[in-house]
């Protein structure tokens, strides 16, 4: 709890422009969270990003772009704490302490570590190995009650709970034990080219994903090329993954139920389906892109938000960090 509200934390990596999948699976749901009930912290987790090699200028640019996208998508930066992870040094400091309460065996089990090591065999660094501990620090610093995460991050949330419980067991109630936030469950959006695979920005085929800043004609073209199947019947079923994905996208944006959408498309062909879904996406993203472009031009405002929110995040994070430092036996600061 923070200021009488439940505390909520989430973050996204600043690697590349986010996709329609990230937006519908996460960001759009964040925007709908009731701010009277939750005190929300949304971080641009740039420290996690350097577990794989980054071009410095590019990372800086992407981090700023993601920060602006959070706001453009509808997160009010006066109501929510939106900040860069690297601007709050408590993340690194708490991580060190938590490292000393995390076992090699636990980290060895992490499936994301195994996957990423396979993908980058030339750079299996210890940051990649302890990535989940930094994530635990993110979450625990803000005494988070709930964490909206996708299924691929559940294992990391579990380990966060284990570390927090282990620490509390030794030192008393220091950390809130976080739970997964299962609001309106985020839809898992699949690749437009291989609809059995998750839509991913790292996909080499640009037609496989819609980026949040794609121009309308690019969006329409990608939907036109979307893979469906060889019969021509619009139905929602597991053995029609391409069509199912298009309907899922349509429903996630329009708020319509699957049945409703399927009825609407009855008698229509795949060409119509792709066109309607494409147009729906274009209209959903248009105001976001406009706000984004304004924000990127309004440097002073954006800088002010970065500064103010960084200070806010520092305030709450430092409070927890000092408590933890005292518990483990570090000498108190002399004031
Ligand atoms: N690892 C998360 C991802 O790649 C991002 C992240 C970092 C995060 N710290 C977090 C998500 C804390 C939730 C809570 O998606």
GROMACS .gro file of C-alpha atoms and ligand atoms in nm:
model
  350
    1UNK     CA    1   0.000   0.000   0.000
    2UNK     CA    2   0.115   0.352  -0.077
    3UNK     CA    3  -0.076   0.665   0.026
    4UNK     CA    4  -0.381   0.455   0.109
    5UNK     CA    5  -0.396   0.290  -0.232
    6UNK     CA    6  -0.280  -0.044  -0.360
    7UNK     CA    7   0.055  -0.015  -0.530
    8UNK     CA    8   0.095  -0.136  -0.886
    9UNK     CA    9   0.417  -0.173  -1.081
   10UNK     CA   10   0.495  -0.263  -1.438
   11UNK     CA   11   0.757  -0.192  -1.697
   12UNK     CA   12   0.859  -0.240  -2.055
   13UNK     CA   13   1.194  -0.267  -2.220
   14UNK     CA   14   1.311   0.014  -2.440
   15UNK     CA   15   1.426  -0.209  -2.719
   16UNK     CA   16   1.269  -0.094  -3.041
   17UNK     CA   17   0.931   0.063  -3.098
   18UNK     CA   18   0.663  -0.140  -2.929
   19UNK     CA   19   0.420  -0.347  -3.131
   20UNK     CA   20   0.044  -0.364  -3.148
   21UNK     CA   21   0.090  -0.680  -2.939
   22UNK     CA   22   0.263  -0.491  -2.656
   23UNK     CA   23  -0.004  -0.223  -2.678
   24UNK     CA   24  -0.309  -0.452  -2.668
   25UNK     CA   25  -0.145  -0.699  -2.430
   26UNK     CA   26  -0.019  -0.444  -2.179
   27UNK     CA   27  -0.027  -0.068  -2.235
   28UNK     CA   28  -0.396  -0.041  -2.326
   29UNK     CA   29  -0.484  -0.232  -2.008
   30UNK     CA   30  -0.269  -0.004  -1.795
   31UNK     CA   31  -0.462   0.293  -1.925
   32UNK     CA   32  -0.785   0.138  -1.797
   33UNK     CA   33  -0.664   0.084  -1.442
   34UNK     CA   34  -0.857   0.286  -1.185
   35UNK     CA   35  -0.626   0.547  -1.037
   36UNK     CA   36  -0.848   0.595  -0.735
   37UNK     CA   37  -0.775   0.240  -0.637
   38UNK     CA   38  -0.414   0.201  -0.746
   39UNK     CA   39  -0.099   0.401  -0.711
   40UNK     CA   40   0.073   0.315  -1.038
   41UNK     CA   41   0.440   0.301  -1.126
   42UNK     CA   42   0.538   0.243  -1.488
   43UNK     CA   43   0.903   0.218  -1.563
   44UNK     CA   44   1.099   0.230  -1.885
   45UNK     CA   45   1.335  -0.048  -1.783
   46UNK     CA   46   1.648   0.065  -1.962
   47UNK     CA   47   1.875  -0.118  -1.717
   48UNK     CA   48   1.730  -0.449  -1.827
   49UNK     CA   49   1.793  -0.353  -2.189
   50UNK     CA   50   2.171  -0.364  -2.161
   51UNK     CA   51   2.169  -0.736  -2.081
   52UNK     CA   52   2.198  -0.758  -2.459
   53UNK     CA   53   2.428  -0.523  -2.649
   54UNK     CA   54   2.274  -0.190  -2.741
   55UNK     CA   55   2.385   0.103  -2.948
   56UNK     CA   56   2.402   0.384  -2.686
   57UNK     CA   57   2.251   0.662  -2.899
   58UNK     CA   58   1.980   0.426  -3.017
   59UNK     CA   59   1.894   0.309  -2.664
   60UNK     CA   60   1.866   0.669  -2.542
   61UNK     CA   61   1.637   0.752  -2.833
   62UNK     CA   62   1.418   0.449  -2.781
   63UNK     CA   63   1.389   0.506  -2.408
   64UNK     CA   64   1.263   0.861  -2.468
   65UNK     CA   65   1.030   0.739  -2.737
   66UNK     CA   66   0.881   0.476  -2.507
   67UNK     CA   67   0.842   0.731  -2.229
   68UNK     CA   68   0.643   0.952  -2.469
   69UNK     CA   69   0.440   0.656  -2.591
   70UNK     CA   70   0.331   0.572  -2.236
   71UNK     CA   71   0.186   0.922  -2.212
   72UNK     CA   72   0.052   0.929  -2.567
   73UNK     CA   73  -0.134   0.602  -2.507
   74UNK     CA   74  -0.321   0.769  -2.223
   75UNK     CA   75  -0.120   0.735  -1.902
   76UNK     CA   76  -0.141   1.071  -1.727
   77UNK     CA   77   0.210   1.152  -1.603
   78UNK     CA   78   0.072   1.362  -1.319
   79UNK     CA   79  -0.139   1.075  -1.184
   80UNK     CA   80   0.096   0.788  -1.262
   81UNK     CA   81   0.464   0.770  -1.185
   82UNK     CA   82   0.631   0.717  -1.522
   83UNK     CA   83   1.008   0.708  -1.504
   84UNK     CA   84   1.337   0.569  -1.630
   85UNK     CA   85   1.468   0.281  -1.421
   86UNK     CA   86   1.823   0.413  -1.463
   87UNK     CA   87   1.726   0.743  -1.297
   88UNK     CA   88   1.654   0.568  -0.968
   89UNK     CA   89   1.976   0.422  -0.833
   90UNK     CA   90   1.788   0.235  -0.561
   91UNK     CA   91   1.706  -0.031  -0.822
   92UNK     CA   92   2.070  -0.128  -0.855
   93UNK     CA   93   2.134  -0.099  -0.482
   94UNK     CA   94   1.841  -0.318  -0.382
   95UNK     CA   95   1.933  -0.564  -0.653
   96UNK     CA   96   2.274  -0.614  -0.494
   97UNK     CA   97   2.117  -0.694  -0.160
   98UNK     CA   98   1.863  -0.928  -0.316
   99UNK     CA   99   2.141  -1.102  -0.510
  100UNK     CA  100   2.267  -1.215  -0.173
  101UNK     CA  101   1.930  -1.377  -0.103
  102UNK     CA  102   1.891  -1.554  -0.436
  103UNK     CA  103   2.033  -1.894  -0.521
  104UNK     CA  104   2.223  -1.993  -0.834
  105UNK     CA  105   1.990  -2.290  -0.868
  106UNK     CA  106   1.687  -2.064  -0.880
  107UNK     CA  107   1.831  -1.852  -1.158
  108UNK     CA  108   1.945  -2.160  -1.348
  109UNK     CA  109   1.584  -2.271  -1.377
  110UNK     CA  110   1.465  -1.953  -1.549
  111UNK     CA  111   1.339  -2.038  -1.896
  112UNK     CA  112   1.392  -1.686  -2.030
  113UNK     CA  113   1.760  -1.706  -1.935
  114UNK     CA  114   1.794  -2.036  -2.115
  115UNK     CA  115   1.621  -1.899  -2.425
  116UNK     CA  116   1.823  -1.579  -2.432
  117UNK     CA  117   2.153  -1.763  -2.377
  118UNK     CA  118   2.076  -1.974  -2.679
  119UNK     CA  119   1.997  -1.665  -2.882
  120UNK     CA  120   2.313  -1.478  -2.776
  121UNK     CA  121   2.574  -1.751  -2.716
  122UNK     CA  122   2.853  -1.495  -2.760
  123UNK     CA  123   2.729  -1.279  -2.472
  124UNK     CA  124   2.594  -1.482  -2.181
  125UNK     CA  125   2.670  -1.216  -1.921
  126UNK     CA  126   2.587  -1.232  -1.551
  127UNK     CA  127   2.339  -0.946  -1.597
  128UNK     CA  128   2.135  -1.174  -1.816
  129UNK     CA  129   2.163  -1.440  -1.548
  130UNK     CA  130   2.045  -1.215  -1.265
  131UNK     CA  131   1.789  -1.027  -1.477
  132UNK     CA  132   1.503  -1.161  -1.259
  133UNK     CA  133   1.668  -1.021  -0.945
  134UNK     CA  134   1.666  -0.672  -1.095
  135UNK     CA  135   1.302  -0.730  -1.176
  136UNK     CA  136   1.241  -0.832  -0.815
  137UNK     CA  137   1.408  -0.510  -0.702
  138UNK     CA  138   1.183  -0.307  -0.937
  139UNK     CA  139   0.871  -0.462  -0.794
  140UNK     CA  140   0.967  -0.474  -0.426
  141UNK     CA  141   1.102  -0.118  -0.405
  142UNK     CA  142   0.751   0.019  -0.453
  143UNK     CA  143   0.589  -0.227  -0.212
  144UNK     CA  144   0.380  -0.341  -0.507
  145UNK     CA  145   0.061  -0.529  -0.433
  146UNK     CA  146  -0.002  -0.614  -0.794
  147UNK     CA  147   0.200  -0.649  -1.111
  148UNK     CA  148   0.036  -0.671  -1.453
  149UNK     CA  149   0.253  -0.919  -1.641
  150UNK     CA  150   0.222  -1.141  -1.940
  151UNK     CA  151   0.244  -1.516  -1.912
  152UNK     CA  152   0.611  -1.509  -2.020
  153UNK     CA  153   0.702  -1.309  -1.709
  154UNK     CA  154   0.509  -1.519  -1.457
  155UNK     CA  155   0.815  -1.722  -1.363
  156UNK     CA  156   0.997  -1.399  -1.278
  157UNK     CA  157   0.710  -1.282  -1.064
  158UNK     CA  158   0.711  -1.616  -0.880
  159UNK     CA  159   1.080  -1.583  -0.802
  160UNK     CA  160   1.018  -1.226  -0.682
  161UNK     CA  161   0.765  -1.361  -0.435
  162UNK     CA  162   1.008  -1.631  -0.321
  163UNK     CA  163   1.287  -1.380  -0.264
  164UNK     CA  164   1.054  -1.142  -0.079
  165UNK     CA  165   0.918  -1.418   0.143
  166UNK     CA  166   1.269  -1.542   0.220
  167UNK     CA  167   1.377  -1.192   0.318
  168UNK     CA  168   1.065  -1.127   0.528
  169UNK     CA  169   1.112  -1.460   0.701
  170UNK     CA  170   1.453  -1.349   0.824
  171UNK     CA  171   1.393  -0.979   0.891
  172UNK     CA  172   1.021  -0.939   0.955
  173UNK     CA  173   0.764  -0.776   0.731
  174UNK     CA  174   0.975  -0.562   0.504
  175UNK     CA  175   0.831  -0.632   0.160
  176UNK     CA  176   0.476  -0.656   0.034
  177UNK     CA  177   0.431  -0.990  -0.143
  178UNK     CA  178   0.320  -0.902  -0.496
  179UNK     CA  179   0.055  -1.078  -0.697
  180UNK     CA  180  -0.008  -1.096  -1.068
  181UNK     CA  181  -0.266  -0.844  -1.180
  182UNK     CA  182  -0.530  -1.013  -1.385
  183UNK     CA  183  -0.754  -0.725  -1.477
  184UNK     CA  184  -0.910  -0.755  -1.814
  185UNK     CA  185  -0.667  -1.016  -1.939
  186UNK     CA  186  -0.451  -0.883  -2.214
  187UNK     CA  187  -0.506  -1.053  -2.544
  188UNK     CA  188  -0.206  -1.234  -2.683
  189UNK     CA  189  -0.158  -1.098  -3.032
  190UNK     CA  190   0.013  -1.327  -3.279
  191UNK     CA  191   0.239  -1.267  -3.579
  192UNK     CA  192   0.052  -1.162  -3.893
  193UNK     CA  193   0.275  -1.392  -4.096
  194UNK     CA  194   0.301  -1.696  -3.867
  195UNK     CA  195  -0.010  -1.670  -3.649
  196UNK     CA  196   0.099  -1.955  -3.420
  197UNK     CA  197   0.392  -1.739  -3.301
  198UNK     CA  198   0.363  -1.435  -3.075
  199UNK     CA  199   0.386  -1.096  -3.251
  200UNK     CA  200   0.739  -0.981  -3.180
  201UNK     CA  201   0.937  -0.672  -3.267
  202UNK     CA  202   1.246  -0.885  -3.314
  203UNK     CA  203   1.081  -1.071  -3.603
  204UNK     CA  204   1.294  -1.017  -3.914
  205UNK     CA  205   0.988  -1.008  -4.136
  206UNK     CA  206   0.848  -0.655  -4.091
  207UNK     CA  207   0.512  -0.772  -4.226
  208UNK     CA  208   0.475  -0.993  -3.920
  209UNK     CA  209   0.421  -0.706  -3.679
  210UNK     CA  210   0.244  -0.372  -3.657
  211UNK     CA  211   0.453  -0.109  -3.482
  212UNK     CA  212   0.273   0.155  -3.281
  213UNK     CA  213   0.421   0.428  -3.495
  214UNK     CA  214   0.357   0.265  -3.833
  215UNK     CA  215   0.191   0.500  -4.084
  216UNK     CA  216  -0.171   0.423  -4.180
  217UNK     CA  217  -0.083   0.301  -4.530
  218UNK     CA  218   0.186   0.072  -4.387
  219UNK     CA  219  -0.066  -0.071  -4.141
  220UNK     CA  220  -0.321  -0.131  -4.416
  221UNK     CA  221  -0.060  -0.298  -4.634
  222UNK     CA  222   0.056  -0.532  -4.356
  223UNK     CA  223  -0.302  -0.640  -4.282
  224UNK     CA  224  -0.362  -0.696  -4.651
  225UNK     CA  225  -0.066  -0.936  -4.651
  226UNK     CA  226  -0.171  -1.108  -4.327
  227UNK     CA  227  -0.173  -1.486  -4.351
  228UNK     CA  228  -0.516  -1.648  -4.325
  229UNK     CA  229  -0.594  -1.988  -4.478
  230UNK     CA  230  -0.726  -2.148  -4.794
  231UNK     CA  231  -1.093  -2.174  -4.721
  232UNK     CA  232  -1.286  -1.852  -4.722
  233UNK     CA  233  -1.506  -1.881  -4.418
  234UNK     CA  234  -1.467  -1.635  -4.130
  235UNK     CA  235  -1.485  -1.848  -3.818
  236UNK     CA  236  -1.320  -1.830  -3.477
  237UNK     CA  237  -1.135  -2.152  -3.415
  238UNK     CA  238  -0.795  -2.285  -3.310
  239UNK     CA  239  -0.737  -2.443  -3.647
  240UNK     CA  240  -0.779  -2.106  -3.817
  241UNK     CA  241  -0.509  -1.916  -3.625
  242UNK     CA  242  -0.471  -1.636  -3.879
  243UNK     CA  243  -0.841  -1.551  -3.887
  244UNK     CA  244  -0.868  -1.596  -3.510
  245UNK     CA  245  -0.585  -1.349  -3.456
  246UNK     CA  246  -0.753  -1.086  -3.674
  247UNK     CA  247  -1.077  -1.127  -3.482
  248UNK     CA  248  -0.888  -1.106  -3.151
  249UNK     CA  249  -0.728  -0.778  -3.260
  250UNK     CA  250  -1.066  -0.644  -3.366
  251UNK     CA  251  -1.229  -0.739  -3.035
  252UNK     CA  252  -0.943  -0.608  -2.820
  253UNK     CA  253  -0.984  -0.266  -2.977
  254UNK     CA  254  -1.361  -0.246  -3.021
  255UNK     CA  255  -1.443  -0.412  -2.689
  256UNK     CA  256  -1.684  -0.642  -2.873
  257UNK     CA  257  -1.736  -1.005  -2.779
  258UNK     CA  258  -1.602  -1.273  -3.012
  259UNK     CA  259  -1.952  -1.394  -3.105
  260UNK     CA  260  -2.062  -1.043  -3.183
  261UNK     CA  261  -1.764  -0.987  -3.411
  262UNK     CA  262  -1.806  -1.318  -3.590
  263UNK     CA  263  -2.173  -1.239  -3.655
  264UNK     CA  264  -2.074  -0.901  -3.792
  265UNK     CA  265  -1.836  -1.061  -4.041
  266UNK     CA  266  -2.082  -1.325  -4.157
  267UNK     CA  267  -2.104  -1.345  -4.535
  268UNK     CA  268  -1.792  -1.131  -4.575
  269UNK     CA  269  -1.467  -1.246  -4.731
  270UNK     CA  270  -1.111  -1.242  -4.595
  271UNK     CA  271  -1.041  -0.927  -4.794
  272UNK     CA  272  -1.317  -0.742  -4.607
  273UNK     CA  273  -1.202  -0.881  -4.273
  274UNK     CA  274  -0.845  -0.760  -4.327
  275UNK     CA  275  -0.964  -0.420  -4.442
  276UNK     CA  276  -1.200  -0.367  -4.149
  277UNK     CA  277  -0.946  -0.484  -3.891
  278UNK     CA  278  -0.677  -0.269  -4.056
  279UNK     CA  279  -0.899   0.038  -4.045
  280UNK     CA  280  -0.990  -0.030  -3.683
  281UNK     CA  281  -0.622  -0.041  -3.591
  282UNK     CA  282  -0.544   0.275  -3.790
  283UNK     CA  283  -0.821   0.464  -3.608
  284UNK     CA  284  -0.711   0.334  -3.268
  285UNK     CA  285  -0.352   0.441  -3.325
  286UNK     CA  286  -0.420   0.773  -3.498
  287UNK     CA  287  -0.479   0.982  -3.182
  288UNK     CA  288  -0.189   0.807  -3.006
  289UNK     CA  289   0.044   0.890  -3.291
  290UNK     CA  290  -0.075   1.250  -3.298
  291UNK     CA  291  -0.018   1.293  -2.926
  292UNK     CA  292   0.318   1.121  -2.959
  293UNK     CA  293   0.431   1.360  -3.232
  294UNK     CA  294   0.322   1.660  -3.026
  295UNK     CA  295   0.501   1.531  -2.717
  296UNK     CA  296   0.824   1.467  -2.905
  297UNK     CA  297   0.815   1.828  -3.029
  298UNK     CA  298   0.738   1.961  -2.683
  299UNK     CA  299   1.083   1.893  -2.537
  300UNK     CA  300   1.045   2.112  -2.228
  301UNK     CA  301   0.725   1.943  -2.117
  302UNK     CA  302   0.866   1.595  -2.167
  303UNK     CA  303   1.185   1.687  -1.982
  304UNK     CA  304   0.982   1.828  -1.695
  305UNK     CA  305   0.780   1.505  -1.668
  306UNK     CA  306   1.100   1.298  -1.676
  307UNK     CA  307   1.247   1.509  -1.397
  308UNK     CA  308   0.936   1.529  -1.176
  309UNK     CA  309   0.848   1.164  -1.204
  310UNK     CA  310   1.208   1.056  -1.154
  311UNK     CA  311   1.208   1.248  -0.826
  312UNK     CA  312   0.878   1.094  -0.720
  313UNK     CA  313   1.002   0.744  -0.796
  314UNK     CA  314   1.325   0.815  -0.608
  315UNK     CA  315   1.132   0.925  -0.304
  316UNK     CA  316   0.930   0.603  -0.272
  317UNK     CA  317   1.216   0.376  -0.373
  318UNK     CA  318   1.462   0.528  -0.128
  319UNK     CA  319   1.216   0.484   0.155
  320UNK     CA  320   1.211   0.107   0.101
  321UNK     CA  321   1.584   0.088   0.033
  322UNK     CA  322   1.677   0.260   0.362
  323UNK     CA  323   1.457   0.020   0.553
  324UNK     CA  324   1.622  -0.278   0.385
  325UNK     CA  325   1.973  -0.141   0.434
  326UNK     CA  326   1.904  -0.099   0.804
  327UNK     CA  327   1.760  -0.450   0.833
  328UNK     CA  328   2.066  -0.616   0.681
  329UNK     CA  329   2.297  -0.423   0.912
  330UNK     CA  330   2.437  -0.137   0.708
  331UNK     CA  331   2.523   0.163   0.927
  332UNK     CA  332   2.250   0.428   0.930
  333UNK     CA  333   2.318   0.757   0.759
  334UNK     CA  334   2.415   1.043   0.988
  335UNK     CA  335   2.186   1.342   0.936
  336LIG     N1  336   1.105  -0.816  -1.792
  336LIG     C1  337   0.985  -0.749  -1.830
  336LIG     C2  338   0.958  -0.777  -1.980
  336LIG     O1  339   1.051  -0.792  -2.055
  336LIG     C3  340   0.994  -0.601  -1.808
  336LIG     C4  341   1.004  -0.572  -1.663
  336LIG     C5  342   1.115  -0.534  -1.595
  336LIG     C6  343   0.898  -0.580  -1.569
  336LIG     N2  344   1.087  -0.518  -1.463
  336LIG     C7  345   0.955  -0.544  -1.444
  336LIG     C8  346   0.764  -0.615  -1.578
  336LIG     C9  347   0.878  -0.546  -1.327
  336LIG    C10  348   0.688  -0.614  -1.461
  336LIG    C11  349   0.746  -0.581  -1.340
  336LIG     O2  350   0.845  -0.779  -2.019
   0.00000   0.00000   0.00000
